[in-house]
XYZ file of C-alpha atoms in Angstrom:
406
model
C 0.000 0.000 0.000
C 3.226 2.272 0.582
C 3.604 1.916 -3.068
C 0.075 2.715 -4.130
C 0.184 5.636 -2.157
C 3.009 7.349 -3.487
C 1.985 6.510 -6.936
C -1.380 8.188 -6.430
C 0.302 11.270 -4.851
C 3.000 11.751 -7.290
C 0.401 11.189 -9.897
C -1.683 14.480 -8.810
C 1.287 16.430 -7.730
C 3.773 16.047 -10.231
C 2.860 13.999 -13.286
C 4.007 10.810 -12.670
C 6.969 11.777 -10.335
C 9.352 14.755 -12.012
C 12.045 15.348 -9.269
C 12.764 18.885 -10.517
C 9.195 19.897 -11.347
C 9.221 23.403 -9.631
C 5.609 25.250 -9.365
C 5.308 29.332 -9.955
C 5.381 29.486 -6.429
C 8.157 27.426 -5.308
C 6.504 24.185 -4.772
C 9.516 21.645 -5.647
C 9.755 17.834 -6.665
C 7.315 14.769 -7.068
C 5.724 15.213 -3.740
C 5.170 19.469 -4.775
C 6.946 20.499 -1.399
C 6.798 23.582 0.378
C 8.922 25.137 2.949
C 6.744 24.296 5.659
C 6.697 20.583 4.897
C 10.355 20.096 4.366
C 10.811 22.018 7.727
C 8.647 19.275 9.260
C 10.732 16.276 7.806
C 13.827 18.347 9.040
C 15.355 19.440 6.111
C 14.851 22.875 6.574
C 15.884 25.117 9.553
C 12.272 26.030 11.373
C 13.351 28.591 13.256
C 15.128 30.526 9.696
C 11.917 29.649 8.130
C 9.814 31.165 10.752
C 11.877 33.842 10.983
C 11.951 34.617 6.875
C 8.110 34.371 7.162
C 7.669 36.823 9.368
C 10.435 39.317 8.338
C 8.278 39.462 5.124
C 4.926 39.972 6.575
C 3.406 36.821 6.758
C 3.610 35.343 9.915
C 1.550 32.124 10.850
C -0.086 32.670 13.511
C -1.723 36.442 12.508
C -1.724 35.540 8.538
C -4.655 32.726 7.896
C -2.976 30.749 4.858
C 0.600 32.612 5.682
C 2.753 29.884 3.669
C 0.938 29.928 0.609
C 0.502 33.666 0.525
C 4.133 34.060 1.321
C 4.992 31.394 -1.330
C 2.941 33.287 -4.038
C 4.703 36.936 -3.204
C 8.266 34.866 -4.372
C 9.147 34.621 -0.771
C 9.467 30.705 -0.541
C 11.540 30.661 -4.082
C 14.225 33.094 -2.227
C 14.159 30.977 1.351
C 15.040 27.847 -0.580
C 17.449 28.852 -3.251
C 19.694 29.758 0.143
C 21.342 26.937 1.100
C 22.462 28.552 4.764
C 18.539 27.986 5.128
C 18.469 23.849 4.812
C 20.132 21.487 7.430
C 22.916 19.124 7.181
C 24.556 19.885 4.135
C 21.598 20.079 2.017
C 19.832 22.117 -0.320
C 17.911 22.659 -3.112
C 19.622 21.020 -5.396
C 20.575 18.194 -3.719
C 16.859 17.420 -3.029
C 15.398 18.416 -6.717
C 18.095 15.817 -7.464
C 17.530 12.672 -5.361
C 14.332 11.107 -5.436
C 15.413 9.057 -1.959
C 15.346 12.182 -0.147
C 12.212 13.027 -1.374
C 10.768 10.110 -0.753
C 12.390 10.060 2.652
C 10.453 13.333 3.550
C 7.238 11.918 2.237
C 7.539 8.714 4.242
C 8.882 11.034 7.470
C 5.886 13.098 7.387
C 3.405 10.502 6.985
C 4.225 8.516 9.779
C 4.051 12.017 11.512
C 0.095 12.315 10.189
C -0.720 8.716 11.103
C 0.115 8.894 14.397
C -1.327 12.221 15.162
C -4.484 10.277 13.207
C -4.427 7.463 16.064
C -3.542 9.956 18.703
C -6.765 12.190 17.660
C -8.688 8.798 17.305
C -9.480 10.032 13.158
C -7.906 6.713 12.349
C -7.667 3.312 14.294
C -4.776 0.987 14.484
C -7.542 -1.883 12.850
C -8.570 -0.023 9.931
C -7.800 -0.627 6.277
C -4.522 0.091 4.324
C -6.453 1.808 1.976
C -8.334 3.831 4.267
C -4.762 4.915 5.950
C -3.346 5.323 2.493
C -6.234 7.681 1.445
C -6.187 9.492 4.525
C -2.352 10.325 3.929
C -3.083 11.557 0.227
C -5.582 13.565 1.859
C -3.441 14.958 4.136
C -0.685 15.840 1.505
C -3.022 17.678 -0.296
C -5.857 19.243 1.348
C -3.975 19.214 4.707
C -4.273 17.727 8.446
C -7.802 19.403 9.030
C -9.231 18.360 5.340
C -8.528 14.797 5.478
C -9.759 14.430 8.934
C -13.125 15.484 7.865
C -12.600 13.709 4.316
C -12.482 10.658 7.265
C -15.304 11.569 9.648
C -17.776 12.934 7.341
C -17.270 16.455 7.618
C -17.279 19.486 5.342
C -16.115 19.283 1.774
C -13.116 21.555 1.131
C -12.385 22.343 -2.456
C -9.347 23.347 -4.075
C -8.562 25.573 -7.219
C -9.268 22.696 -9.405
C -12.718 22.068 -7.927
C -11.142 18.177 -6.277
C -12.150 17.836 -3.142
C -10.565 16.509 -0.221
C -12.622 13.686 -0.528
C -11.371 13.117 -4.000
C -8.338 12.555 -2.646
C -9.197 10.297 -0.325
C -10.887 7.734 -2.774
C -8.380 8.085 -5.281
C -7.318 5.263 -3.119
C -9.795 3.603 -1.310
C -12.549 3.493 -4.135
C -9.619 3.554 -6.537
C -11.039 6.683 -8.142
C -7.413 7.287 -9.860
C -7.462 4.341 -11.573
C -4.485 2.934 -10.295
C -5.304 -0.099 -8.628
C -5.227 -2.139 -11.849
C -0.919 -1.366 -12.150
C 0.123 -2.351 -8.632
C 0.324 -6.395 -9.579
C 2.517 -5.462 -12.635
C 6.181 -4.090 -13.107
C 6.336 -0.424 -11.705
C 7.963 0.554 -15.356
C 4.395 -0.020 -16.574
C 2.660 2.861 -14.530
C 2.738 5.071 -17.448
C 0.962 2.407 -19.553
C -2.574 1.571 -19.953
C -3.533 -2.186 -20.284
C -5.014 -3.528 -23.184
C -8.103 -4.499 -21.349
C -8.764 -1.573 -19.366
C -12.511 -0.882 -19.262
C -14.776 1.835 -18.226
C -15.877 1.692 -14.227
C -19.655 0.876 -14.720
C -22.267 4.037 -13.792
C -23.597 3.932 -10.070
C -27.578 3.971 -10.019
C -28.350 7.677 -8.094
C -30.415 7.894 -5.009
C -33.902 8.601 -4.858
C -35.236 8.534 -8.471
C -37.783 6.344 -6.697
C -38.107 7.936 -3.326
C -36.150 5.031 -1.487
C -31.980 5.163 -0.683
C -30.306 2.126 -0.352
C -26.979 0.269 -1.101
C -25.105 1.034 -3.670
C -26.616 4.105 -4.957
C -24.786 7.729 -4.866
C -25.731 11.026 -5.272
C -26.769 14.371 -3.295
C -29.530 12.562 -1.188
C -27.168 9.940 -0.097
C -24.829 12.935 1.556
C -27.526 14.365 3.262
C -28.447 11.017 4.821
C -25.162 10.578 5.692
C -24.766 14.108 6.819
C -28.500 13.787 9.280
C -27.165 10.689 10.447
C -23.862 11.963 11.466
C -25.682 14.681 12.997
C -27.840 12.556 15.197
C -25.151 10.925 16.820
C -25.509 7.317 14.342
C -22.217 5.501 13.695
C -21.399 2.580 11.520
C -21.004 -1.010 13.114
C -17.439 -0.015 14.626
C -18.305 3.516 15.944
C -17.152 5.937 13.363
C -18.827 8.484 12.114
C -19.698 8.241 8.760
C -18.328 9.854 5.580
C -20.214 12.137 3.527
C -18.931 11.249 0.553
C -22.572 10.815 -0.968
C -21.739 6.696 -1.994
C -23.748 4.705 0.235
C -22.121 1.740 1.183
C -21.820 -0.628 4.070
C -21.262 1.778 7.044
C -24.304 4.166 5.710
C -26.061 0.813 5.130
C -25.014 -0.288 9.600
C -25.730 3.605 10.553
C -29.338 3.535 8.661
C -29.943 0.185 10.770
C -28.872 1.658 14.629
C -31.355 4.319 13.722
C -34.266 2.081 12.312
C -33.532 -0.120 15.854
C -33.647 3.081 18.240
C -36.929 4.074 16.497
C -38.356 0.549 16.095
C -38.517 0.044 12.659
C -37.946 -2.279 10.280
C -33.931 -3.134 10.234
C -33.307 -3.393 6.256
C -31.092 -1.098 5.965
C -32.971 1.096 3.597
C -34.006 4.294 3.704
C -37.572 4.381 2.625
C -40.511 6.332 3.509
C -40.813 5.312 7.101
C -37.332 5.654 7.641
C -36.417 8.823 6.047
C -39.973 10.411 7.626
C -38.531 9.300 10.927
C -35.046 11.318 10.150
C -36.605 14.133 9.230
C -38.779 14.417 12.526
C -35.703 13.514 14.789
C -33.477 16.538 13.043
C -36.433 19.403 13.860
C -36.801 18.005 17.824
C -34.507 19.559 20.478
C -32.124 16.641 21.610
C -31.750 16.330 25.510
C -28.237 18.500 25.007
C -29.891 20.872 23.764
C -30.826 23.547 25.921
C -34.285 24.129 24.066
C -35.331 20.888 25.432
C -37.373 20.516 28.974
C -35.008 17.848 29.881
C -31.718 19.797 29.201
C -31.653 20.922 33.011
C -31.494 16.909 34.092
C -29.065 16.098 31.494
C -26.436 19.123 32.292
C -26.495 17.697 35.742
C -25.642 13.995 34.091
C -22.563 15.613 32.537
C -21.383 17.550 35.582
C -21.254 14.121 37.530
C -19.796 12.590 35.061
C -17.129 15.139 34.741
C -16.387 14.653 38.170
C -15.530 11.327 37.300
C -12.137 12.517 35.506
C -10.857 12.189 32.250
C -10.433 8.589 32.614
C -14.224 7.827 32.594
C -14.261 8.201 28.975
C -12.343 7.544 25.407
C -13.917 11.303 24.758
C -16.190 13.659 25.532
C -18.710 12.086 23.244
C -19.051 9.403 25.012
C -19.317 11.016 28.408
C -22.407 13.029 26.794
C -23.787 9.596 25.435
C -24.454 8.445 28.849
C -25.507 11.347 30.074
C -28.074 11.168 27.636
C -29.034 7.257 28.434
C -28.556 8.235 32.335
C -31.244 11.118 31.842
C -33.384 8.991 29.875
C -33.239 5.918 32.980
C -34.140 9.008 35.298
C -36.848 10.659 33.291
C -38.726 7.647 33.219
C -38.087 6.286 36.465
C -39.624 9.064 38.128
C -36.520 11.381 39.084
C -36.790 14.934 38.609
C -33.289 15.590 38.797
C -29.792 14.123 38.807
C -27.411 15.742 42.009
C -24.329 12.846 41.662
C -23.371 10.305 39.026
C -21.572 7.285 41.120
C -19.860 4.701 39.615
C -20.693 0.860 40.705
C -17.952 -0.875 42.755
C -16.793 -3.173 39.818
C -16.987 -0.228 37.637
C -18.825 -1.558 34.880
C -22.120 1.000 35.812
C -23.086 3.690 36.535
C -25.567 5.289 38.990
C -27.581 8.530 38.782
C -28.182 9.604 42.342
C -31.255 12.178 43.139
C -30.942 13.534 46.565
C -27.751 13.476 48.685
C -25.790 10.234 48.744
C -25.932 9.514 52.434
C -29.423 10.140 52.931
C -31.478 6.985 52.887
C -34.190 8.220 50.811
C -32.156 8.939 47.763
C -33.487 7.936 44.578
C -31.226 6.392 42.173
C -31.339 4.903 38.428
C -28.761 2.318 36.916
C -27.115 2.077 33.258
C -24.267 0.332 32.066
C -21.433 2.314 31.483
C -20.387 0.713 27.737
C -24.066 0.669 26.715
C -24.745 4.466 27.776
C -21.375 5.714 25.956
C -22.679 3.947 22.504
C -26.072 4.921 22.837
C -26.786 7.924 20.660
C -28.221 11.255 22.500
C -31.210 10.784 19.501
C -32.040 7.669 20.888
C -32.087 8.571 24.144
C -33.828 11.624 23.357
C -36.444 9.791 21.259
C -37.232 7.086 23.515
C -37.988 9.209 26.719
C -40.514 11.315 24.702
C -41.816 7.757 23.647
C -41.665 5.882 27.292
C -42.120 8.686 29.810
C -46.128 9.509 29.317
C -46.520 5.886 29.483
C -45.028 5.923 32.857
C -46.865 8.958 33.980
C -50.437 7.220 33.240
C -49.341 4.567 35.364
C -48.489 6.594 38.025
C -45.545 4.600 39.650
C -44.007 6.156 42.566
C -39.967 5.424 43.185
C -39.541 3.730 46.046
C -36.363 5.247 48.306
C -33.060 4.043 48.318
C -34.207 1.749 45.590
C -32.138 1.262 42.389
C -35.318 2.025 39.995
C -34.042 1.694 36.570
C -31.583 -0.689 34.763
């Protein structure tokens, strides 16, 4: 996959790999560099480079884009042709010469990206090469903040040629750059076409007949995505979804979660039912939302749960996950309000405590910790409207010092 990645990336940036292929403003070699990212594989002195930058007027931190408008006033062009500016005996030349230090720098800061990836919990340490490898194009390109949403289904950021960062990311992993068909044959050959090379077959778009399901693509399919992401939905795994309008198998696992939280039928298609069900869910105030009558119960969820430390959760969507499933055991249980959030003595629950903690008559609710941190805030938000009035006709009094939910 190392391979398939560079070839996609030199592909885009430099036409099949030119090692001397300089851009009008400055951007050098098969991987396009810039002064920044040879700074960050440690070619370049950062502290000159910062220090150039800002003599000319474009420092980083006050300048939004600083590098590229600096690069495009003839600024990079000058840093780089000075060879007091590069470390360790290099320099320009030496680098628009030697395709292994190019390809050192490329491989130097992509591990960089991949581990912030893990760190940041965009990628996981279980997930595909080619999702990796497309995330790392992405990253080239469009930068650290593009191909994290390229990833987890956020905005679409465009550049001058009108690709997108998610273009970049399925050059790889839906092999939109073709290349996928040269990786089993001699690396000579990337510059030829087979002789059986056929046209990708047209994708049926979404909705023509009012349903979205597998396989189709189009604007409805991002917008599902996009409401699903929204409403807290993940695919089978737990990630987030992205909105790359191609609905495959994780849109196909996130449609499912949601027809299960709302009790419909679990095809995995968004019909009628399905998509009239969405729609309601995205105008209704979820309980973190301060329009809702609940919010009051649910801020006092989190603020236990904070108290728990960081520890308590992989992130702070999680922690507001079971606050939401923790409000929702109270609200129906009869509680009006949550004081504490305790944690059970093996640690595998959690209880919502109403009242103070050493007073006998306490009222308390119980949730498991795992299942309240995957439990979306929609579906917690959904089913308390749903089970609550229920529970109200029935007019069940908590008894005290009772655990009342489960």
């Amino acid at each position: 996959m190392t391979r398939r990645l560079v070839a996609s990336t030199v592909m885009t940036e430099s036409n099949g790999g030119d090692l001397a292929i300089t851009n009008k403003q400055g951007y050098v070699g098969r991987y396009q560099a810039g002064a920044g990212w040879l700074s960050d594989a440690g070619y370049v002195d950062k502290h000159k480079l910062d220090a150039a930058m800002k003599h000319d007027g474009f420092d980083p931190e006050k300048v939004r884009g600083a590098e590229w408008k600096w690069a495009s006033s003839g600024g990079m062009s000058r840093f780089l042709q000075d060879s007091h500016n590069w470390k360790d005996g290099l320099s320009l030349d030496k680098y628009k010469a030697s395709g292994d230090l190019q390809d050192k720098a490329f491989k130097i800061n992509s591990d960089k990206s991949y581990r912030q990836a893990i760190k940041d919990g965009v990628l996981h340490e279980d997930d595909k090469a080619e999702t990796v490898a497309g995330f790392l194009k992405a990253r080239h390109i469009a930068g650290y903040g593009g191909a994290k949403a390229a990833v987890t289904g956020g905005r679409a950021i465009r550049d001058a040629n009108g690709t997108s960062n998610y273009d970049y990311l399925h050059d790889i992993t839906r092999n939109r750059d073709g290349l996928n068909q040269y990786m089993t044959r001699d690396p000579k050959s990337l510059n030829q076409a087979p002789d059986d090379a056929k046209p990708t077959p047209a994708r049926t778009h979404a909705a023509a007949d009012g349903v979205i399901k597998h396989g189709e693509r189009g604007q409805d399919v991002r917008a599902l995505q996009e409401g699903l992401n929204k409403l807290g939905y993940r695919d089978a795994h737990g990630r987030a979804l992205s909105a790359d309008a191609d609905f495959g198998d994780r849109t196909k696992e996130a449609v499912q979660a949601f027809q299960k939280a709302h009790g419909l039928k679990e095809d995995g298609i968004a019909g009628p039912k399905t998509l009239d069900a969405l729609k309601q869910a995205e105008r209704t105030p979820l309980l973190s939302s301060p329009a809702h009558p609940d919010h009051g119960m649910f801020k006092g969820a989190v603020e236990g749960l904070e108290k728990l430390g960081p520890q308590a959760f992989k992130n702070r969507e999680d922690l507001e996950r079971a606050a939401g499933t923790l409000t929702y055991e109270a609200k129906v249980s009869g509680l009006s309000k949550i004081d504490h959030v305790v944690p059970t003595a093996n640690g595998t629950g959690l209880f919502a405590v109403q009242g103070a903690l050493n007073d006998p008559g306490h009222l308390r609710v119980h949730a498991n910790t795992a299942q309240a941190a995957s439990q979306p805030i929609e579906q917690s938000t959904f089913q308390a409207k749903q089970d609550a009035p229920q529970l109200a006709q029935a007019s069940q009094e908590p008894k005290p010092g009772k655990v009342i939910g489960t």
